[in-house]
mmCIF file of C-alpha atoms in Angstrom:
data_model
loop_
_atom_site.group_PDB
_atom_site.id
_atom_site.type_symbol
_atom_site.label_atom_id
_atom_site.label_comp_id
_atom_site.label_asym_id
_atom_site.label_seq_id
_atom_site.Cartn_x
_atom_site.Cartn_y
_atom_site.Cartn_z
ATOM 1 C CA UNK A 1 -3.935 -19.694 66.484
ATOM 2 C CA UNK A 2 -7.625 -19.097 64.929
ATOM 3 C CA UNK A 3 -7.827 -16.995 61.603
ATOM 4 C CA UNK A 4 -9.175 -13.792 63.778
ATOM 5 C CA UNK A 5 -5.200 -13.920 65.076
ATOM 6 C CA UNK A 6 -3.752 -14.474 61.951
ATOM 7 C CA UNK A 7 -5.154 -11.351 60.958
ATOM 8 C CA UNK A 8 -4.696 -9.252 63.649
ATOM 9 C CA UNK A 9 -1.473 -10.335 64.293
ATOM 10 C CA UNK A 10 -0.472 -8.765 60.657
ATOM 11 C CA UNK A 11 -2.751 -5.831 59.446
ATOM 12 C CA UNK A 12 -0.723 -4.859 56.763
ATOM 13 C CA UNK A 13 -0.340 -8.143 54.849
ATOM 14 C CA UNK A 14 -4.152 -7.970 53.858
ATOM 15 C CA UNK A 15 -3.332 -4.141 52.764
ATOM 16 C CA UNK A 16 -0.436 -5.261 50.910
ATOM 17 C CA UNK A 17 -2.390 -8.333 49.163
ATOM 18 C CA UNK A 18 -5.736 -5.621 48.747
ATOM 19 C CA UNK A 19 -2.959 -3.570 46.902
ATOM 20 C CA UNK A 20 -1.222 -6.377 44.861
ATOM 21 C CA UNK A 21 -4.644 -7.448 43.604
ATOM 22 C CA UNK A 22 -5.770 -4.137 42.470
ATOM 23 C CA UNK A 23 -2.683 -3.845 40.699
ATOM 24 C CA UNK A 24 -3.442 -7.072 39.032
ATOM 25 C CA UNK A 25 -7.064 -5.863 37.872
ATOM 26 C CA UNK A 26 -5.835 -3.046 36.528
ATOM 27 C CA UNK A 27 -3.102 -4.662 34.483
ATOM 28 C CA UNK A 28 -5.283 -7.071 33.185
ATOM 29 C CA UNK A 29 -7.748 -4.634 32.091
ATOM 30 C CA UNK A 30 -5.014 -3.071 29.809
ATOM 31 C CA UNK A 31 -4.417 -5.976 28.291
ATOM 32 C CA UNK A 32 -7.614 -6.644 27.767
ATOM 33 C CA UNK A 33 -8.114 -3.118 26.097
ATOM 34 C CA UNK A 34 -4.477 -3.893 23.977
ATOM 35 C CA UNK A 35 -6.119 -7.641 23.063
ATOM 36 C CA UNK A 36 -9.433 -5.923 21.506
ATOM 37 C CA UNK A 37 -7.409 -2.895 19.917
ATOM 38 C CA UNK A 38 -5.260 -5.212 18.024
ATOM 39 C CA UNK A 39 -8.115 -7.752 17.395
ATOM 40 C CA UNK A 40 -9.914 -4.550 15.807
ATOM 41 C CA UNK A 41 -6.954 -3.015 14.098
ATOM 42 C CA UNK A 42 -6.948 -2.705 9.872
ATOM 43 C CA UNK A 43 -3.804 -0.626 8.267
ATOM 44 C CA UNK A 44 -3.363 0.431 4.858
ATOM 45 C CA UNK A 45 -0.941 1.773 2.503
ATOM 46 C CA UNK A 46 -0.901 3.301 -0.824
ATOM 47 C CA UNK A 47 1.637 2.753 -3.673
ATOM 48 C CA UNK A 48 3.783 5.425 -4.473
ATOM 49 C CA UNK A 49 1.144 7.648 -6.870
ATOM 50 C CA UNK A 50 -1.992 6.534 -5.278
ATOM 51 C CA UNK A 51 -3.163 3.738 -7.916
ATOM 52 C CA UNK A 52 -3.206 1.187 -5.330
ATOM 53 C CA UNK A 53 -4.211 0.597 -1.617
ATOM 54 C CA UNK A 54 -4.134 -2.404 0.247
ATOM 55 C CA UNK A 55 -5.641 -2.660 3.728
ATOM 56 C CA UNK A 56 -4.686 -5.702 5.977
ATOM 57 C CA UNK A 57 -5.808 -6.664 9.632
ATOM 58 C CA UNK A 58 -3.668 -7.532 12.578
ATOM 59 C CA UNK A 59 -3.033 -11.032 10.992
ATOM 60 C CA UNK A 60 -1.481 -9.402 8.012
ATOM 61 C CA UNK A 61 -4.326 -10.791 5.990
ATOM 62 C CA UNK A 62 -5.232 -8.479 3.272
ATOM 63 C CA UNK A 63 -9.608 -7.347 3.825
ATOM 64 C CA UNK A 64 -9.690 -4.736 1.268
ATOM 65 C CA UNK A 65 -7.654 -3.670 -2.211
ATOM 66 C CA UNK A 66 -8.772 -0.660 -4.111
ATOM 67 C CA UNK A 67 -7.339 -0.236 -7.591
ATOM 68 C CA UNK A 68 -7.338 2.608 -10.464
ATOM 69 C CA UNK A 69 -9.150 1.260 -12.998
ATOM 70 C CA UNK A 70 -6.944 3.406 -15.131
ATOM 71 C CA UNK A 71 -3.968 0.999 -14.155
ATOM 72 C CA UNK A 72 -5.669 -1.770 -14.466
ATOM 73 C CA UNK A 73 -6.037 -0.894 -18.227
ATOM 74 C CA UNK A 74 -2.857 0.519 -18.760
ATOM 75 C CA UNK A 75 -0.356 -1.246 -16.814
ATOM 76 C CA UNK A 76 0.914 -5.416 -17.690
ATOM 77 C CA UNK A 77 -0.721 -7.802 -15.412
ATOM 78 C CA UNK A 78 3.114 -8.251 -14.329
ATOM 79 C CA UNK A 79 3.361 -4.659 -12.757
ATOM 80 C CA UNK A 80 0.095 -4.728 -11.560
ATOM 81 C CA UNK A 81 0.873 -7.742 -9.480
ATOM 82 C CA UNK A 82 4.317 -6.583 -8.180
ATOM 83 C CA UNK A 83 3.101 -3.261 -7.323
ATOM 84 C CA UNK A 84 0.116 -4.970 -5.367
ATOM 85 C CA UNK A 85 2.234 -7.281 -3.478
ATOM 86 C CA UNK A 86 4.765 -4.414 -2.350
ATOM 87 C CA UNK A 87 1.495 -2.228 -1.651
ATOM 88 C CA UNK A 88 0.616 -5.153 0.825
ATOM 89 C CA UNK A 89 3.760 -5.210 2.433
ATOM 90 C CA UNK A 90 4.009 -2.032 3.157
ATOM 91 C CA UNK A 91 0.646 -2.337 4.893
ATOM 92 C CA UNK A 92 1.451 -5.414 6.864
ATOM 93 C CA UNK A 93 4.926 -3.495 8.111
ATOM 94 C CA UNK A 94 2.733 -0.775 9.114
ATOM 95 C CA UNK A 95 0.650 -3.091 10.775
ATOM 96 C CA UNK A 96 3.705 -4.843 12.461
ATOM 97 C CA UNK A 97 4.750 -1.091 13.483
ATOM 98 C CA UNK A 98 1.286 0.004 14.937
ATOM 99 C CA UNK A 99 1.500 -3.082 16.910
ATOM 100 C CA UNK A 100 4.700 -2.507 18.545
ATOM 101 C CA UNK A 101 3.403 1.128 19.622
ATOM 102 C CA UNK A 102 0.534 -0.186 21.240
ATOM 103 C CA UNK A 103 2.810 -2.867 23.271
ATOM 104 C CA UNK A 104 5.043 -0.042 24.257
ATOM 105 C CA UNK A 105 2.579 2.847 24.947
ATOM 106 C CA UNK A 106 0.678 -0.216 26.989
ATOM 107 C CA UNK A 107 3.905 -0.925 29.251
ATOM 108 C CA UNK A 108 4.729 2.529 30.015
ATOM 109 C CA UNK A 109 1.841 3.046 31.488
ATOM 110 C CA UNK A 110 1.903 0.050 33.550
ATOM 111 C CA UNK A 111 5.484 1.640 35.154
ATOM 112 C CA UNK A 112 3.956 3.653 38.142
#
């Protein structure tokens, strides 16, 4: 049988492969969109009064801390440091949680 046959003798196959591969393309462009959206993502978070903010990227390494100079004066380097730490935390859980939206907001609308 020559490859002419092959596909005459079933036209749907290459209509169901055609399909199957554009299917493919288009999942792998959302992943490719999720990949760069959490490569670019940075989340912050602000202890409870504002005097510190932490912002880290979707590691969970911290790129940026802002502090009140006011605290810095006021408060022991003890406080400072605990309050810094949970301010960081809270970032990287917010992080964790943006990250899970964008997997599930990304597989619903892969489900046709």
């Amino acid at each position: 049988m020559t490859e002419t046959t092959d596909r005459a003798a079933d036209p749907n196959l290459r209509t169901d492969l055609e399909d199957t591969y554009g299917r493919y393309e288009e999942m792998r462009s959302g992943v490719d969109e999720l990949q760069r959206s959490v490569a670019a993502m940075q989340v912050s978070a602000e202890s409870e009064a504002g005097e510190v903010r932490a912002t880290v990227d979707a590691d969970g390494r911290l790129v940026d801390l802002r502090l009140n100079p006011q605290v810095c004066r006021e408060w022991s380097p003890e406080t400072l440091a605990r309050v810094i730490v949970e301010t960081v935390q809270h970032a990287s859980a917010g992080k964790s949680r943006q990250i899970e939206q964008l997997v599930t907001n990304h597989r619903s609308a892969e489900v046709p």
